[in-house]
Coordinates of C-alpha atoms in Angstrom, one line a residue:
M1 CA -10.8 7.3 8.7
I2 CA -10.3 9.6 6.0
S3 CA -6.7 10.4 6.6
I4 CA -6.2 6.7 6.3
L5 CA -8.1 6.8 2.9
L6 CA -5.8 9.8 1.7
E7 CA -2.8 8.0 2.8
L8 CA -3.5 4.9 1.0
L9 CA -4.6 7.2 -2.4
R10 CA -1.1 8.9 -1.7
I11 CA 0.5 5.4 -1.8
C12 CA -1.3 4.3 -4.5
W13 CA 0.0 7.5 -6.6
T14 CA 3.2 7.0 -5.5
F15 CA 3.5 3.8 -6.8
R16 CA 1.7 4.2 -10.1
H17 CA 2.4 2.5 -13.2
R18 CA 4.7 4.6 -15.1
K19 CA 2.1 5.0 -18.1
W20 CA -1.2 4.4 -16.4
Y21 CA -2.8 6.5 -18.6
R22 CA -2.5 4.3 -21.4
R23 CA -3.8 1.2 -19.6
V24 CA -7.0 -0.3 -18.9
P25 CA -9.0 0.6 -16.2
F26 CA -6.7 3.9 -16.9
L27 CA -6.4 4.7 -12.8
P28 CA -3.0 5.3 -11.3
I29 CA -2.7 2.3 -9.4
P30 CA 0.6 0.3 -8.8
P31 CA 1.3 -2.9 -11.2
K32 CA -0.1 -6.0 -10.5
R33 CA 3.5 -7.7 -10.0
Y34 CA 4.4 -5.0 -7.9
L35 CA 1.7 -5.7 -5.1
Q36 CA 1.9 -9.2 -5.6
W37 CA 5.8 -9.0 -4.5
R38 CA 4.5 -6.8 -1.7
I39 CA 2.1 -9.5 -0.4
E40 CA 4.7 -12.4 -0.8
T41 CA 7.4 -10.5 1.4
A42 CA 4.9 -9.8 3.8
Y43 CA 2.9 -12.8 4.0
G44 CA 5.0 -15.4 2.5
D45 CA 2.4 -16.1 -0.5
K46 CA 1.6 -14.1 -3.6
D47 CA -2.0 -14.6 -3.6
F48 CA -4.2 -11.9 -1.8
K49 CA -6.3 -14.2 0.3
N50 CA -4.0 -13.7 3.4
L51 CA -4.3 -9.8 3.2
R52 CA -6.0 -8.2 6.1
W53 CA -7.7 -4.7 6.8
Q54 CA -5.5 -4.1 10.0
D55 CA -2.4 -4.7 7.7
I56 CA -3.4 -2.0 5.1
V57 CA -4.1 0.3 8.3
A58 CA -1.4 -0.3 9.9
Y59 CA 0.8 0.1 6.8
A60 CA -0.9 3.4 5.8
L61 CA -0.3 4.8 9.3
W62 CA 3.3 3.9 9.2
H63 CA 3.8 5.5 5.5
R64 CA 2.2 8.8 7.2
A65 CA 4.5 8.8 10.0
M66 CA 7.3 7.9 7.9
R67 CA 6.5 10.9 5.6
L68 CA 5.8 13.3 8.0
N69 CA 8.9 12.3 10.1
K70 CA 6.9 11.5 13.2
P71 CA 7.3 8.5 15.4
S72 CA 4.5 5.9 14.3
Q73 CA 1.3 5.3 15.9
V74 CA 1.7 1.6 15.2
V75 CA 2.5 -1.0 18.1
K76 CA 3.4 -4.5 17.2
N77 CA 0.4 -5.6 18.8
D78 CA -1.6 -4.2 16.7
I79 CA -0.2 -5.9 13.5
W80 CA 0.7 -9.3 14.7
D81 CA -2.4 -10.2 16.9

């Protein structure tokens, strides 16, 4: 669980807004438009209502595997039940 949270923090830092320190709430998080685009490409809708925790965990595991150049631990059935 800790490794997933650390990876999610790493992902947020990677996709942070360039001048995050100038905008309230002064957190290095991705821009809302970018997140909406990612949600729309994944689910076909810009709303975050379809977002599932399992999908976020699967993405974090996949991102970590790609970063470390290891085979992904994510199995298709884990995401698309």
